mmCIF file of C-alpha atoms and ligand atoms in Angstrom:
data_model
loop_
_atom_site.group_PDB
_atom_site.id
_atom_site.type_symbol
_atom_site.label_atom_id
_atom_site.label_comp_id
_atom_site.label_asym_id
_atom_site.label_seq_id
_atom_site.Cartn_x
_atom_site.Cartn_y
_atom_site.Cartn_z
ATOM 1 C CA MET K 1 -22.835 -77.155 -18.363
ATOM 2 C CA LEU K 2 -23.076 -74.366 -20.629
ATOM 3 C CA THR K 3 -26.827 -73.498 -21.188
ATOM 4 C CA LEU K 4 -27.775 -72.059 -25.126
ATOM 5 C CA ILE K 5 -29.612 -69.086 -24.653
ATOM 6 C CA GLN K 6 -29.190 -67.933 -28.595
ATOM 7 C CA GLY K 7 -26.587 -67.976 -31.311
ATOM 8 C CA ARG K 8 -23.064 -67.947 -29.505
ATOM 9 C CA THR K 9 -24.525 -66.707 -26.077
ATOM 10 C CA TYR K 10 -24.572 -69.224 -23.308
ATOM 11 C CA TYR K 11 -24.663 -69.131 -19.557
ATOM 12 C CA LEU K 12 -23.901 -71.148 -16.789
ATOM 13 C CA PRO K 13 -26.937 -71.428 -14.163
ATOM 14 C CA GLY K 14 -26.251 -71.049 -10.688
ATOM 15 C CA PRO K 15 -27.146 -68.855 -7.497
ATOM 16 C CA VAL K 16 -25.575 -66.326 -9.619
ATOM 17 C CA ASN K 17 -25.668 -66.832 -13.286
ATOM 18 C CA ILE K 18 -22.609 -66.472 -15.244
ATOM 19 C CA GLY K 19 -22.939 -65.324 -18.794
ATOM 20 C CA VAL K 20 -20.422 -66.844 -21.699
ATOM 21 C CA TYR K 21 -20.236 -65.476 -25.054
ATOM 22 C CA LEU K 22 -18.091 -67.629 -27.452
ATOM 23 C CA TYR K 23 -16.117 -65.654 -29.859
ATOM 24 C CA PRO K 24 -16.521 -66.555 -33.849
ATOM 25 C CA ASP K 25 -12.574 -67.200 -33.885
ATOM 26 C CA GLY K 26 -12.417 -69.164 -30.680
ATOM 27 C CA GLY K 27 -12.306 -68.726 -26.838
ATOM 28 C CA ALA K 28 -14.773 -67.226 -24.519
ATOM 29 C CA ALA K 29 -15.811 -64.444 -22.455
ATOM 30 C CA ILE K 30 -17.665 -64.641 -19.271
ATOM 31 C CA ILE K 31 -19.916 -61.807 -17.719
ATOM 32 C CA ASP K 32 -19.095 -62.486 -13.610
ATOM 33 C CA THR K 33 -16.992 -65.250 -11.871
ATOM 34 C CA GLY K 34 -19.244 -66.054 -9.030
ATOM 35 C CA LEU K 35 -18.260 -66.205 -5.481
ATOM 36 C CA ASP K 36 -15.217 -68.119 -4.986
ATOM 37 C CA ASP K 37 -12.833 -70.659 -6.351
ATOM 38 C CA GLU K 38 -14.983 -73.082 -6.670
ATOM 39 C CA SER K 39 -17.112 -70.965 -9.292
ATOM 40 C CA GLY K 40 -14.006 -70.425 -10.840
ATOM 41 C CA ARG K 41 -13.090 -73.952 -11.173
ATOM 42 C CA ARG K 42 -16.838 -74.852 -12.614
ATOM 43 C CA VAL K 43 -16.546 -72.095 -15.467
ATOM 44 C CA LEU K 44 -13.012 -73.738 -16.512
ATOM 45 C CA LYS K 45 -14.740 -77.298 -16.340
ATOM 46 C CA ALA K 46 -17.737 -75.737 -18.314
ATOM 47 C CA LEU K 47 -15.822 -74.196 -20.814
ATOM 48 C CA ARG K 48 -13.353 -76.929 -21.337
ATOM 49 C CA GLU K 49 -16.259 -79.440 -22.120
ATOM 50 C CA ALA K 50 -17.638 -77.189 -24.459
ATOM 51 C CA ASP K 51 -14.420 -76.757 -26.278
ATOM 52 C CA ALA K 52 -14.540 -72.769 -25.579
ATOM 53 C CA LEU K 53 -11.258 -72.419 -24.194
ATOM 54 C CA PRO K 54 -9.088 -70.435 -24.013
ATOM 55 C CA LEU K 55 -10.952 -67.926 -21.845
ATOM 56 C CA ARG K 56 -10.069 -64.662 -23.066
ATOM 57 C CA THR K 57 -11.989 -61.822 -21.179
ATOM 58 C CA ILE K 58 -13.406 -61.499 -17.991
ATOM 59 C CA ILE K 59 -16.428 -59.017 -17.511
ATOM 60 C CA ASN K 60 -17.709 -58.208 -14.081
ATOM 61 C CA THR K 61 -20.683 -56.480 -13.569
ATOM 62 C CA HIS K 62 -20.243 -54.862 -10.423
ATOM 63 C CA SER K 63 -18.096 -55.264 -7.279
ATOM 64 C CA HIS K 64 -20.470 -57.598 -5.223
ATOM 65 C CA ALA K 65 -18.437 -60.471 -4.286
ATOM 66 C CA ASP K 66 -20.776 -63.335 -5.682
ATOM 67 C CA HIS K 67 -20.166 -61.537 -8.802
ATOM 68 C CA CYS K 68 -16.022 -61.290 -8.907
ATOM 69 C CA GLY K 69 -15.155 -63.991 -6.200
ATOM 70 C CA GLY K 70 -14.043 -66.217 -8.779
ATOM 71 C CA ASN K 71 -11.581 -63.787 -10.534
ATOM 72 C CA ALA K 72 -8.631 -64.750 -8.207
ATOM 73 C CA PHE K 73 -8.739 -68.313 -9.734
ATOM 74 C CA LEU K 74 -9.292 -67.884 -12.927
ATOM 75 C CA GLN K 75 -6.622 -65.322 -13.315
ATOM 76 C CA LYS K 76 -4.053 -67.759 -11.728
ATOM 77 C CA ARG K 77 -5.119 -70.150 -14.765
ATOM 78 C CA THR K 78 -5.749 -68.046 -17.729
ATOM 79 C CA GLU K 79 -4.750 -65.185 -19.710
ATOM 80 C CA ALA K 80 -7.846 -63.716 -19.418
ATOM 81 C CA VAL K 81 -8.234 -59.932 -19.335
ATOM 82 C CA THR K 82 -10.432 -58.408 -16.497
ATOM 83 C CA TRP K 83 -12.617 -55.532 -17.328
ATOM 84 C CA ALA K 84 -15.061 -53.210 -14.865
ATOM 85 C CA THR K 85 -16.121 -50.066 -14.525
ATOM 86 C CA PRO K 86 -13.711 -47.654 -12.611
ATOM 87 C CA PHE K 87 -15.389 -47.352 -9.313
ATOM 88 C CA GLU K 88 -16.316 -51.179 -9.306
ATOM 89 C CA ALA K 89 -12.861 -51.861 -10.140
ATOM 90 C CA ALA K 90 -11.680 -49.972 -7.148
ATOM 91 C CA VAL K 91 -13.588 -52.330 -4.835
ATOM 92 C CA ILE K 92 -12.499 -55.569 -7.149
ATOM 93 C CA GLU K 93 -8.860 -54.559 -6.455
ATOM 94 C CA ASN K 94 -9.677 -53.924 -2.427
ATOM 95 C CA PRO K 95 -12.197 -56.025 -1.107
ATOM 96 C CA TYR K 96 -12.092 -54.656 2.126
ATOM 97 C CA LEU K 97 -14.083 -51.521 0.582
ATOM 98 C CA GLU K 98 -17.010 -53.526 0.743
ATOM 99 C CA PRO K 99 -17.372 -54.214 4.382
ATOM 100 C CA PHE K 100 -15.706 -50.927 4.897
ATOM 101 C CA TYR K 101 -18.537 -48.904 3.453
ATOM 102 C CA LEU K 102 -21.516 -51.077 4.538
ATOM 103 C CA SER K 103 -20.387 -50.779 7.962
ATOM 104 C CA GLY K 104 -19.125 -47.180 7.684
ATOM 105 C CA GLY K 105 -15.696 -47.948 9.407
ATOM 106 C CA ASP K 106 -13.480 -50.808 10.082
ATOM 107 C CA PRO K 107 -15.462 -53.958 9.640
ATOM 108 C CA PHE K 108 -15.609 -56.402 12.641
ATOM 109 C CA PRO K 109 -14.459 -59.940 12.209
ATOM 110 C CA ALA K 110 -17.985 -61.647 11.419
ATOM 111 C CA LEU K 111 -18.334 -59.046 8.285
ATOM 112 C CA ARG K 112 -15.000 -60.038 7.090
ATOM 113 C CA ASN K 113 -16.398 -63.199 5.306
ATOM 114 C CA LYS K 114 -16.280 -64.419 1.453
ATOM 115 C CA PHE K 115 -19.950 -63.237 0.976
ATOM 116 C CA LEU K 116 -18.842 -59.800 1.644
ATOM 117 C CA MET K 117 -15.285 -59.708 0.805
ATOM 118 C CA ALA K 118 -14.129 -61.426 -2.395
ATOM 119 C CA LYS K 119 -10.379 -62.526 -2.665
ATOM 120 C CA PRO K 120 -8.536 -59.309 -4.086
ATOM 121 C CA SER K 121 -7.985 -59.457 -8.080
ATOM 122 C CA ARG K 122 -6.753 -57.624 -10.687
ATOM 123 C CA VAL K 123 -8.943 -55.227 -12.867
ATOM 124 C CA ASP K 124 -6.912 -55.060 -16.125
ATOM 125 C CA ARG K 125 -9.363 -52.875 -18.121
ATOM 126 C CA ARG K 126 -11.686 -49.920 -17.470
ATOM 127 C CA ALA K 127 -15.038 -50.249 -19.000
ATOM 128 C CA GLN K 128 -16.438 -46.966 -20.351
ATOM 129 C CA SER K 129 -19.714 -46.938 -22.205
ATOM 130 C CA GLU K 130 -18.025 -47.182 -25.487
ATOM 131 C CA ASN K 131 -15.523 -49.882 -25.717
ATOM 132 C CA PRO K 132 -14.404 -50.952 -28.976
ATOM 133 C CA GLU K 133 -12.076 -53.507 -27.878
ATOM 134 C CA LEU K 134 -14.909 -55.303 -26.123
ATOM 135 C CA ALA K 135 -16.729 -55.910 -29.309
ATOM 136 C CA PRO K 136 -18.917 -57.252 -30.339
ATOM 137 C CA LEU K 137 -20.090 -57.397 -26.680
ATOM 138 C CA GLN K 138 -21.588 -53.658 -25.685
ATOM 139 C CA VAL K 139 -21.613 -52.412 -22.106
ATOM 140 C CA VAL K 140 -24.956 -51.162 -21.035
ATOM 141 C CA PRO K 141 -24.700 -48.942 -17.929
ATOM 142 C CA LEU K 142 -27.287 -50.112 -15.225
ATOM 143 C CA PRO K 143 -26.703 -48.103 -12.099
ATOM 144 C CA GLY K 144 -28.372 -47.963 -9.047
ATOM 145 C CA HIS K 145 -27.977 -51.331 -7.608
ATOM 146 C CA THR K 146 -24.061 -50.064 -7.117
ATOM 147 C CA PRO K 147 -22.622 -46.809 -8.386
ATOM 148 C CA GLU K 148 -21.314 -48.179 -11.812
ATOM 149 C CA GLN K 149 -23.157 -51.420 -12.256
ATOM 150 C CA ILE K 150 -23.391 -52.585 -16.033
ATOM 151 C CA GLY K 151 -24.729 -55.154 -18.413
ATOM 152 C CA ILE K 152 -23.564 -56.789 -21.043
ATOM 153 C CA LEU K 153 -25.442 -57.236 -24.633
ATOM 154 C CA THR K 154 -24.260 -59.681 -27.052
ATOM 155 C CA PRO K 155 -24.843 -59.623 -30.704
ATOM 156 C CA ASP K 156 -27.173 -62.542 -30.424
ATOM 157 C CA GLY K 157 -29.591 -60.092 -28.512
ATOM 158 C CA VAL K 158 -28.957 -61.453 -25.249
ATOM 159 C CA LEU K 159 -28.615 -58.705 -22.264
ATOM 160 C CA PHE K 160 -27.074 -59.850 -19.110
ATOM 161 C CA CYS K 161 -28.741 -57.935 -16.468
ATOM 162 C CA ALA K 162 -26.579 -58.087 -13.351
ATOM 163 C CA ASP K 163 -28.529 -57.028 -10.399
ATOM 164 C CA ALA K 164 -30.544 -54.264 -12.085
ATOM 165 C CA PHE K 165 -33.775 -56.425 -11.329
ATOM 166 C CA PHE K 166 -34.549 -59.369 -8.903
ATOM 167 C CA SER K 167 -36.996 -61.709 -9.397
ATOM 168 C CA CYS K 168 -40.745 -61.667 -8.183
ATOM 169 C CA ALA K 169 -39.351 -64.790 -6.536
ATOM 170 C CA ILE K 170 -36.679 -62.796 -4.531
ATOM 171 C CA LEU K 171 -38.860 -59.821 -3.953
ATOM 172 C CA ASP K 172 -41.321 -62.217 -2.206
ATOM 173 C CA LYS K 173 -38.439 -63.674 -0.051
ATOM 174 C CA TYR K 174 -36.831 -59.882 0.691
ATOM 175 C CA TYR K 175 -38.865 -57.293 1.556
ATOM 176 C CA LEU K 176 -35.785 -54.696 1.276
ATOM 177 C CA PRO K 177 -33.791 -55.392 -2.025
ATOM 178 C CA TYR K 178 -30.499 -54.056 -2.062
ATOM 179 C CA PHE K 179 -30.333 -50.973 -4.201
ATOM 180 C CA ALA K 180 -27.565 -48.532 -3.078
ATOM 181 C CA GLN K 181 -29.069 -45.478 -4.993
ATOM 182 C CA VAL K 182 -32.983 -45.561 -5.279
ATOM 183 C CA ARG K 183 -33.221 -42.847 -8.008
ATOM 184 C CA ALA K 184 -30.732 -44.349 -10.467
ATOM 185 C CA ALA K 185 -32.296 -47.939 -9.972
ATOM 186 C CA LEU K 186 -35.667 -46.381 -10.938
ATOM 187 C CA THR K 187 -33.887 -44.789 -13.856
ATOM 188 C CA THR K 188 -32.213 -48.190 -14.973
ATOM 189 C CA LEU K 189 -35.702 -49.847 -14.393
ATOM 190 C CA GLU K 190 -37.183 -47.481 -16.870
ATOM 191 C CA LYS K 191 -34.046 -47.888 -19.042
ATOM 192 C CA LEU K 192 -34.803 -51.561 -19.482
ATOM 193 C CA ALA K 193 -38.385 -51.153 -20.111
ATOM 194 C CA GLY K 194 -37.469 -49.479 -23.001
ATOM 195 C CA PHE K 195 -34.772 -51.766 -23.912
ATOM 196 C CA GLN K 196 -35.135 -53.977 -27.183
ATOM 197 C CA ALA K 197 -33.459 -57.426 -26.468
ATOM 198 C CA ALA K 198 -34.431 -60.811 -27.209
ATOM 199 C CA TYR K 199 -33.493 -62.325 -23.989
ATOM 200 C CA TYR K 200 -32.657 -60.903 -20.766
ATOM 201 C CA LEU K 201 -30.939 -62.740 -17.734
ATOM 202 C CA PRO K 202 -30.379 -61.238 -14.515
ATOM 203 C CA SER K 203 -27.733 -62.756 -12.100
ATOM 204 C CA HIS K 204 -30.261 -64.201 -9.635
ATOM 205 C CA GLY K 205 -33.553 -65.660 -11.554
ATOM 206 C CA GLU K 206 -34.603 -67.132 -14.710
ATOM 207 C CA LEU K 207 -34.055 -65.950 -18.097
ATOM 208 C CA THR K 208 -36.926 -63.932 -19.623
ATOM 209 C CA ALA K 209 -38.198 -62.552 -22.970
ATOM 210 C CA ASP K 210 -40.804 -60.513 -21.207
ATOM 211 C CA LEU K 211 -39.593 -58.160 -18.599
ATOM 212 C CA PRO K 212 -42.551 -55.732 -18.085
ATOM 213 C CA ALA K 213 -44.236 -57.647 -14.912
ATOM 214 C CA VAL K 214 -40.579 -57.898 -13.242
ATOM 215 C CA LEU K 215 -39.527 -54.286 -13.794
ATOM 216 C CA ALA K 216 -43.051 -53.170 -12.725
ATOM 217 C CA ALA K 217 -42.862 -55.462 -9.202
ATOM 218 C CA ASN K 218 -39.186 -53.932 -8.925
ATOM 219 C CA ARG K 219 -40.109 -50.296 -9.334
ATOM 220 C CA ALA K 220 -43.470 -51.012 -7.258
ATOM 221 C CA ARG K 221 -41.331 -52.112 -4.398
ATOM 222 C CA LEU K 222 -38.672 -49.426 -4.594
ATOM 223 C CA LEU K 223 -41.453 -46.773 -4.202
ATOM 224 C CA ALA K 224 -43.363 -48.840 -1.725
ATOM 225 C CA VAL K 225 -40.630 -48.968 0.401
ATOM 226 C CA SER K 226 -40.174 -45.095 0.231
ATOM 227 C CA GLU K 227 -43.436 -44.610 1.091
ATOM 228 C CA TYR K 228 -43.374 -47.158 3.852
ATOM 229 C CA ILE K 229 -40.186 -44.907 5.395
ATOM 230 C CA LEU K 230 -42.252 -41.575 4.720
ATOM 231 C CA THR K 231 -44.941 -43.228 6.938
ATOM 232 C CA ILE K 232 -42.609 -44.041 9.585
ATOM 233 C CA LEU K 233 -41.118 -40.975 9.786
ATOM 234 C CA GLU K 234 -44.181 -39.019 11.102
ATOM 235 C CA GLU K 235 -42.361 -39.749 13.804
ATOM 236 C CA PRO K 236 -38.465 -38.502 14.089
ATOM 237 C CA ARG K 237 -36.358 -41.848 13.889
ATOM 238 C CA SER K 238 -32.940 -42.841 13.321
ATOM 239 C CA ARG K 239 -31.694 -45.173 10.637
ATOM 240 C CA GLU K 240 -31.368 -47.983 13.229
ATOM 241 C CA ASP K 241 -35.013 -47.386 14.552
ATOM 242 C CA LEU K 242 -36.098 -47.192 10.723
ATOM 243 C CA VAL K 243 -34.191 -50.935 10.507
ATOM 244 C CA ALA K 244 -35.527 -52.065 13.371
ATOM 245 C CA ILE K 245 -39.186 -50.999 12.519
ATOM 246 C CA ILE K 246 -39.020 -52.369 8.901
ATOM 247 C CA ALA K 247 -37.555 -55.768 10.109
ATOM 248 C CA THR K 248 -40.194 -56.336 12.662
ATOM 249 C CA GLU K 249 -43.033 -55.468 10.588
ATOM 250 C CA LYS K 250 -41.862 -57.130 7.818
ATOM 251 C CA GLY K 251 -40.272 -60.443 9.671
ATOM 252 C CA MET K 252 -36.876 -59.949 8.518
ATOM 253 C CA ALA K 253 -34.236 -61.807 10.279
ATOM 254 C CA PHE K 254 -30.611 -60.711 10.400
ATOM 255 C CA SER K 255 -27.351 -61.872 10.131
ATOM 256 C CA PRO K 256 -24.309 -59.160 10.298
ATOM 257 C CA ASP K 257 -24.115 -59.212 6.419
ATOM 258 C CA GLN K 258 -28.193 -58.761 6.174
ATOM 259 C CA TYR K 259 -28.249 -56.210 8.836
ATOM 260 C CA PHE K 260 -25.470 -53.710 7.103
ATOM 261 C CA LEU K 261 -27.145 -54.648 3.477
ATOM 262 C CA SER K 262 -30.694 -53.661 4.729
ATOM 263 C CA SER K 263 -29.023 -50.564 6.689
ATOM 264 C CA ALA K 264 -27.463 -49.356 3.469
ATOM 265 C CA ALA K 265 -30.454 -50.178 1.381
ATOM 266 C CA VAL K 266 -32.465 -47.489 3.817
ATOM 267 C CA ALA K 267 -29.751 -45.117 3.624
ATOM 268 C CA GLY K 268 -30.334 -45.163 0.075
ATOM 269 C CA HIS K 269 -34.243 -44.360 0.242
ATOM 270 C CA LEU K 270 -33.257 -41.447 2.884
ATOM 271 C CA ALA K 271 -30.719 -39.852 0.476
ATOM 272 C CA TYR K 272 -33.532 -40.331 -2.115
ATOM 273 C CA LEU K 273 -36.113 -38.683 -0.005
ATOM 274 C CA ALA K 274 -33.940 -36.116 1.118
ATOM 275 C CA GLU K 275 -32.860 -35.267 -2.617
ATOM 276 C CA GLU K 276 -36.734 -34.843 -3.309
ATOM 277 C CA GLY K 277 -37.242 -32.835 -0.006
ATOM 278 C CA LEU K 278 -39.700 -35.222 1.199
ATOM 279 C CA VAL K 279 -37.358 -35.824 4.659
ATOM 280 C CA ARG K 280 -34.939 -33.978 7.090
ATOM 281 C CA HIS K 281 -32.578 -34.662 9.266
ATOM 282 C CA TYR K 282 -31.421 -33.076 12.681
ATOM 283 C CA PHE K 283 -29.578 -33.983 16.046
ATOM 284 C CA SER K 284 -30.685 -34.486 19.250
ATOM 285 C CA ALA K 285 -29.270 -35.489 22.459
ATOM 286 C CA GLY K 286 -26.389 -37.167 20.175
ATOM 287 C CA ARG K 287 -28.636 -38.966 17.792
ATOM 288 C CA MET K 288 -29.147 -37.957 14.049
ATOM 289 C CA LEU K 289 -33.108 -38.463 13.519
ATOM 290 C CA TRP K 290 -34.911 -38.133 10.243
ATOM 291 C CA VAL K 291 -38.481 -36.780 9.919
ATOM 292 C CA ARG K 292 -40.719 -36.358 7.356
ATOM 293 C CA ALA K 293 -41.100 -32.985 5.608
ATOM 294 C CA GLU K 294 -44.294 -30.556 5.061
ATOM 295 C CA SER K 295 -44.093 -31.349 1.901
ATOM 296 C CA ALA K 296 -44.362 -34.913 1.952
ATOM 297 C CA THR K 297 -48.081 -35.237 2.065
ATOM 298 C CA THR K 298 -48.361 -35.539 -1.797
ATOM 299 C CA PHE K 299 -45.370 -37.673 -2.002
ATOM 300 C CA ALA K 300 -47.202 -40.634 -3.590
ATOM 301 C CA ALA K 301 -49.740 -38.654 -6.226
ATOM 302 C CA GLY K 302 -46.630 -36.621 -6.970
ATOM 303 C CA LYS K 303 -44.212 -39.280 -7.742
ATOM 304 C CA ARG K 304 -46.789 -41.391 -9.924
ATOM 305 C CA ALA K 305 -47.592 -38.265 -11.952
ATOM 306 C CA VAL K 306 -43.571 -37.672 -12.798
ATOM 307 C CA LEU K 307 -42.319 -41.329 -13.110
ATOM 308 C CA PRO K 308 -42.905 -42.913 -16.448
ATOM 309 C CA GLN K 309 -46.617 -44.682 -16.586
ATOM 310 C CA GLY K 310 -45.518 -47.042 -19.511
ATOM 311 C CA GLY K 311 -44.400 -50.803 -19.642
ATOM 312 C CA ALA K 312 -42.639 -50.679 -16.368
HETATM 313 ZN ZN1 ZN A 401 -25.059 -57.489 -6.307
#
């Protein structure tokens, strides 16, 4: 059942919250479609019960399977126009790319599952930062979790935030939340801290009107992981070593999906630290090793000085 947030803005609560906006002249837009056919079916049922059909617009915030896996079902049954940014659209239309990029090669059978590989679906329109045809909905770029993730702001002052941040409960459960790009994720957190919306809804978590605490927790975790990796890299280590050390010390248990998501998250931190000149790589006996650079000793103090000190 649709849950009212404010005005004409609703959502369908679930493991992945699905945003809903009811157009003043009839019909609905949805933000993300959930994991699979079943979530697509749930969307249609909820819209029918709310007398909100037809479904006119689907916006995918990003290409992860739990956000676009319901597209195929909905596209078969409605005339909805589907929107996503160009990078995310490439993956939505070619779902093989997700396990392919995570594993860095042809994914073995256990990686070809619906959590990493949605049914292929169409993206009709490429979302940009300005999209007059999406009005009154506005695209808000929120890169970091994925390279071209977006949020959607409705005229009721509700921002659907996708996976730009995770709830404190999720951070408690997962030490290494998935952010593909650490610097972009930090910038997005900073941008959200200065954003003026009445309500914020992350895809995984609760509706909130008060963001500072959760943004601060996400930022602190990103920096803590980078600092932790720098500590480990006092000794040279491969990326696999790093994943193993973090998993052991933080008590993380892996499925193939979680292993590769964690490994990609570590890659994001290594890229960030390398851009900052704090780590370097070299090859030894066929292994690629990372080690802390000399300049890294002042990382904690230096980063805190240049990152925003305000609400986030
Ligand atoms: Zn995601």
